[in-house]
XYZ file of C-alpha atoms in Angstrom:
374
model
C 14.490 3.722 4.090
C 15.203 1.513 7.097
C 13.237 -1.714 7.546
C 10.018 -1.411 9.534
C 9.784 -2.745 13.091
C 6.277 -4.027 12.314
C 3.958 -5.009 9.487
C 0.164 -5.113 9.143
C -0.917 -8.115 7.061
C -4.583 -8.283 5.993
C -5.994 -11.790 5.475
C -9.217 -11.434 3.481
C -11.705 -13.742 1.793
C -15.059 -15.436 2.295
C -15.969 -17.045 5.626
C -14.612 -20.627 5.702
C -12.125 -19.866 2.907
C -9.305 -21.065 5.183
C -7.948 -17.767 6.538
C -7.645 -18.918 10.161
C -5.816 -22.098 9.206
C -3.494 -20.076 6.970
C -2.826 -17.607 9.816
C -1.738 -20.423 12.135
C 0.645 -21.832 9.521
C 2.060 -18.358 8.888
C 2.654 -17.873 12.613
C 4.612 -21.122 12.761
C 6.876 -20.079 9.885
C 7.341 -16.567 11.310
C 8.315 -17.903 14.743
C 10.934 -20.165 13.211
C 12.501 -17.010 11.739
C 12.486 -15.377 15.170
C 9.675 -12.977 14.255
C 7.001 -12.026 16.778
C 3.399 -12.342 15.590
C 0.075 -11.062 16.840
C -2.989 -12.785 15.386
C -5.984 -10.421 15.523
C -9.131 -12.448 14.850
C -12.096 -10.148 14.272
C -14.649 -12.899 15.010
C -13.234 -13.125 18.530
C -13.270 -9.360 19.052
C -16.752 -8.911 17.537
C -18.552 -12.210 18.238
C -21.529 -13.080 16.031
C -24.678 -11.427 17.345
C -27.724 -9.760 15.898
C -25.857 -6.478 15.481
C -27.456 -3.726 13.468
C -25.324 -2.454 10.604
C -24.472 0.764 12.475
C -23.454 -1.165 15.609
C -21.279 -3.557 13.605
C -19.494 -0.654 11.901
C -18.984 1.014 15.272
C -17.312 -2.110 16.656
C -15.003 -2.291 13.625
C -13.962 1.296 14.354
C -13.210 0.235 17.907
C -10.968 -2.579 16.640
C -9.129 0.001 14.517
C -8.667 2.117 17.627
C -7.250 -0.864 19.515
C -4.749 -1.430 16.704
C -3.841 2.260 16.574
C -3.207 2.497 20.303
C -1.051 -0.622 20.143
C 0.955 0.759 17.202
C 1.262 4.178 18.795
C 2.707 2.785 21.998
C 5.111 0.358 20.316
C 6.085 3.089 17.827
C 6.806 5.539 20.679
C 8.858 2.951 22.522
C 10.801 2.123 19.349
C 11.617 5.829 18.839
C 12.790 6.131 22.443
C 14.966 3.030 22.099
C 16.573 4.332 18.889
C 17.248 7.734 20.507
C 18.766 6.048 23.539
C 21.006 3.852 21.338
C 22.193 6.865 19.338
C 23.029 8.669 22.559
C 25.067 5.658 23.725
C 27.103 5.741 20.537
C 27.889 9.468 20.561
C 28.315 10.450 24.183
C 28.798 9.191 27.711
C 25.632 9.291 29.799
C 25.700 11.716 32.708
C 23.676 11.470 35.884
C 21.388 14.119 34.388
C 20.846 11.940 31.284
C 19.925 8.989 33.488
C 17.510 11.126 35.496
C 15.861 12.366 32.305
C 15.583 8.819 30.978
C 14.025 7.697 34.248
C 11.589 10.615 34.114
C 10.709 9.756 30.522
C 10.039 6.174 31.572
C 7.744 7.414 34.343
C 5.924 9.611 31.841
C 5.539 6.706 29.438
C 4.041 4.517 32.154
C 1.668 7.305 33.186
C 0.693 7.848 29.542
C 0.016 4.128 29.125
C -2.225 4.104 32.196
C -3.977 7.221 30.921
C -4.570 5.532 27.548
C -6.305 2.671 29.301
C -8.664 4.871 31.321
C -9.514 7.867 29.177
C -11.794 8.218 26.140
C -9.945 6.725 23.164
C -9.516 8.534 19.883
C -8.760 7.500 16.331
C -7.134 10.023 14.013
C -7.864 12.746 16.591
C -11.623 12.187 16.339
C -13.408 11.671 19.652
C -15.173 8.334 19.837
C -17.636 7.678 22.660
C -17.514 4.090 23.835
C -20.599 2.024 24.554
C -20.621 -0.985 26.888
C -20.213 -3.313 23.917
C -17.258 -1.224 22.683
C -15.699 -1.643 26.120
C -16.092 -5.395 25.630
C -14.101 -5.127 22.387
C -11.283 -3.315 24.233
C -11.304 -5.975 26.947
C -11.195 -8.821 24.433
C -8.298 -7.132 22.610
C -6.344 -6.893 25.870
C -7.076 -10.568 26.541
C -5.874 -11.411 23.035
C -2.565 -9.675 23.761
C -2.174 -11.529 27.061
C -2.987 -14.913 25.551
C -0.323 -14.399 22.882
C 2.184 -12.972 25.391
C 2.289 -9.575 23.677
C 2.420 -6.352 25.692
C 1.862 -2.727 24.728
C 5.470 -2.020 25.733
C 6.885 -4.890 23.679
C 10.039 -3.636 21.948
C 10.982 -4.758 18.447
C 14.407 -4.678 16.907
C 14.863 -4.710 13.154
C 16.126 -8.302 13.345
C 13.023 -9.385 15.259
C 10.044 -7.611 13.670
C 6.416 -7.848 14.735
C 3.871 -9.123 12.205
C 0.202 -8.376 12.915
C -2.024 -10.874 11.080
C -5.526 -9.429 10.724
C -8.016 -12.249 10.136
C -11.350 -11.005 8.780
C -13.445 -11.049 5.592
C -12.453 -7.450 4.621
C -14.772 -7.737 1.619
C -14.856 -4.015 0.778
C -11.603 -2.430 -0.383
C -12.456 0.541 1.844
C -12.122 -1.774 4.882
C -8.638 -2.801 3.802
C -7.706 0.776 2.944
C -8.324 1.775 6.567
C -5.595 -0.681 7.582
C -3.335 0.732 4.872
C -3.900 4.225 6.313
C -2.943 2.988 9.752
C 0.276 1.454 8.430
C 1.094 4.663 6.581
C 0.415 6.810 9.644
C 2.956 4.885 11.744
C 5.431 4.132 8.954
C 5.153 0.334 9.174
C 4.800 -2.328 6.503
C 1.516 -3.299 4.842
C 0.456 -6.253 2.713
C -2.657 -8.245 1.795
C -3.425 -11.912 1.220
C -6.667 -12.716 -0.593
C -7.718 -16.320 -0.152
C -9.920 -17.152 -3.129
C -12.302 -20.045 -2.549
C -15.496 -20.955 -4.480
C -18.758 -20.207 -2.701
C -19.976 -23.818 -2.754
C -16.775 -24.997 -1.050
C -17.131 -22.343 1.671
C -20.782 -23.284 2.214
C -19.818 -26.940 2.565
C -16.955 -26.203 4.989
C -19.161 -23.875 6.982
C -21.579 -26.703 7.760
C -18.717 -28.672 9.308
C -17.803 -25.874 11.728
C -18.725 -25.995 15.398
C -20.017 -22.422 15.044
C -21.549 -21.944 11.609
C -22.110 -18.673 9.812
C -25.671 -18.280 8.433
C -25.746 -19.096 4.716
C -27.310 -15.724 3.960
C -24.281 -14.023 5.525
C -21.949 -16.037 3.312
C -24.012 -15.131 0.244
C -24.047 -11.470 1.319
C -20.250 -11.369 1.663
C -19.719 -13.219 -1.630
C -21.993 -10.783 -3.478
C -20.082 -7.778 -2.135
C -16.536 -9.138 -2.222
C -14.056 -6.718 -3.803
C -10.784 -8.641 -4.331
C -7.516 -6.657 -4.407
C -7.152 -4.808 -7.707
C -3.446 -4.270 -8.322
C -3.899 -2.597 -11.705
C -6.325 0.032 -10.375
C -5.090 0.663 -6.823
C -1.430 1.521 -6.266
C -1.852 0.976 -2.522
C -2.730 -2.695 -3.160
C 0.563 -3.537 -4.885
C 1.810 -5.573 -1.922
C -0.874 -8.239 -2.404
C -1.003 -11.943 -3.050
C -3.956 -14.086 -4.168
C -3.983 -17.767 -3.251
C -6.384 -20.594 -4.053
C -7.979 -21.752 -0.812
C -9.826 -24.697 -2.366
C -7.104 -27.165 -1.386
C -4.452 -27.168 1.294
C -1.901 -24.356 1.122
C 1.385 -25.692 -0.239
C 4.905 -25.043 1.015
C 5.500 -23.008 -2.135
C 2.492 -20.819 -1.286
C 3.784 -20.306 2.257
C 7.179 -19.297 0.901
C 5.482 -16.706 -1.325
C 3.683 -15.400 1.738
C 6.865 -15.150 3.766
C 8.530 -13.322 0.871
C 5.563 -10.914 0.781
C 5.882 -10.220 4.516
C 9.633 -9.716 4.199
C 9.096 -7.279 1.317
C 6.486 -5.332 3.317
C 8.883 -5.077 6.260
C 11.723 -3.954 4.003
C 9.523 -1.322 2.357
C 7.518 0.463 5.077
C 4.966 3.036 3.982
C 5.799 6.711 4.056
C 3.394 8.897 5.972
C 1.443 11.419 3.903
C 2.360 14.966 4.904
C -0.462 16.655 3.004
C -3.641 15.897 4.966
C -5.857 17.161 2.141
C -4.205 14.671 -0.216
C -5.007 11.824 2.161
C -8.617 12.954 2.596
C -9.081 13.135 -1.163
C -7.666 9.634 -1.536
C -10.105 8.440 1.127
C -13.013 10.024 -0.720
C -11.999 8.379 -3.983
C -11.745 4.959 -2.325
C -15.170 5.344 -0.738
C -16.688 6.590 -4.005
C -15.269 3.600 -5.857
C -16.818 1.279 -3.291
C -20.224 2.997 -3.590
C -20.164 2.739 -7.388
C -19.254 -0.932 -7.228
C -22.074 -1.683 -4.797
C -24.524 0.373 -6.865
C -23.537 -1.567 -9.991
C -24.130 -4.885 -8.204
C -27.497 -3.668 -6.898
C -28.631 -2.483 -10.342
C -27.646 -5.789 -11.927
C -29.627 -7.650 -9.286
C -32.711 -5.486 -9.795
C -32.560 -5.924 -13.577
C -32.380 -9.697 -13.110
C -35.388 -9.601 -10.787
C -37.452 -7.541 -13.245
C -36.579 -9.895 -16.115
C -37.494 -12.923 -13.986
C -40.874 -11.361 -13.194
C -41.448 -10.607 -16.880
C -40.765 -14.241 -17.798
C -43.261 -15.394 -15.179
C -45.954 -13.333 -16.928
C -45.130 -15.337 -20.078
C -44.158 -12.268 -22.070
C -43.204 -12.955 -25.664
C -39.506 -13.374 -26.619
C -39.610 -10.084 -28.553
C -40.957 -8.214 -25.537
C -38.350 -9.810 -23.252
C -35.550 -8.922 -25.657
C -36.699 -5.312 -25.954
C -37.180 -5.015 -22.190
C -33.706 -6.421 -21.471
C -32.158 -3.916 -23.889
C -34.019 -0.978 -22.346
C -33.157 -2.011 -18.800
C -29.439 -2.423 -19.573
C -29.342 0.959 -21.315
C -31.173 2.437 -18.335
C -28.639 0.879 -15.946
C -25.717 2.280 -17.956
C -27.149 5.815 -17.994
C -28.073 5.610 -14.311
C -24.565 4.575 -13.256
C -22.951 7.190 -15.504
C -25.058 9.903 -13.854
C -24.206 8.538 -10.411
C -20.503 8.547 -11.246
C -20.667 12.247 -12.160
C -21.938 13.401 -8.784
C -21.122 10.569 -6.377
C -18.503 12.656 -4.544
C -20.954 15.509 -4.066
C -23.706 13.167 -2.881
C -21.306 11.484 -0.457
C -20.706 14.855 1.186
C -24.451 15.064 1.871
C -25.378 11.447 2.677
C -23.557 8.725 4.651
C -22.577 5.736 2.508
C -25.460 3.531 3.748
C -28.106 6.199 3.151
C -26.675 6.979 -0.278
C -26.884 3.337 -1.334
C -30.459 3.065 -0.056
C -31.351 6.217 -1.998
C -29.644 4.895 -5.141
C -31.445 1.554 -4.856
C -34.850 3.218 -4.416
C -34.192 5.546 -7.364
C -33.232 2.717 -9.711
C -36.236 0.659 -8.587
C -38.493 3.581 -9.580
C -36.754 3.826 -12.948
C -37.218 0.122 -13.652
C -40.904 0.274 -12.676
C -41.473 3.207 -15.036
C -39.649 1.340 -17.783
C -41.764 -1.802 -17.324
C -45.022 0.146 -17.142
C -44.144 2.006 -20.364
C -43.316 -1.269 -22.076
C -46.613 -2.840 -20.926
C -48.641 0.120 -22.236
C -46.996 -0.212 -25.652
C -47.868 -3.906 -25.771
């Protein structure tokens, strides 16, 4: 397979883990190699506000749409350039060829203008834009202008384009959406997970000009799903670095090697749509199970803490802990059996709320039964 003209590189980790600083260093190294880079900073596209969960997810979808439109237009231009080059090598252009090329150029310009003014779609699904979504589109366009990148920017194989996506990406399902996008357009994909202890991130966050609320940091840390290379084949092109200290030259070289490998090994598009949908469902189900497990653990800890406050005897606490852990195991096993079916009925957020409420009821019944027996 020929090298890819572009690569999507996900930079994930806790807020204040050092992703933005790493992105700037990566850009410097890439430019010295003659590569073009586009740094997509999610915090700039979706500035911190009191968004509801549904609004925040909607804006992330809009960012995905911005990326898809950009890839679609550069991908189309790349195909046209390759076709034109092949024609140059095999035949002499006639006046008719030149007229057709000129017409194609006119059509491309018209299509670009149409893309900017019509309702945008992602994966052929209509997406109605709100005023705040329009703001995301505008900020993305400004980001392109500030970095001197255009929608019609052409990329040769010797001068690839690397898109650095700077965000927390704490759920694997978030990163998998980027993987899908790379696969759809046959470009490279890789991930960099910047591991940094929570206390270090909290300390760095206080030194920022614009701090992230501590509860947000704790929320992200609790839900962080680092790349799992042994479980997920699609996460093979991943690298984990320690963000506690400054990134070394050796680390940067590993990163550049990762980018080069992703460019040399672009993803193949999936022809069987049903296969892709099933993979999506499995990824989402895995994420739901992980979140449910974390929620159940937290609820068990809360129940045990409450039991200690009532000065229950050590024997009672031991028996209660055993019952609750057995209850959690059975509960998660039952959830695993029908999570795919339940996902077809409930959206992910509603399903997790339902799961949390159900396990809370189970723990209350367990505690009440234990109290009656003692």
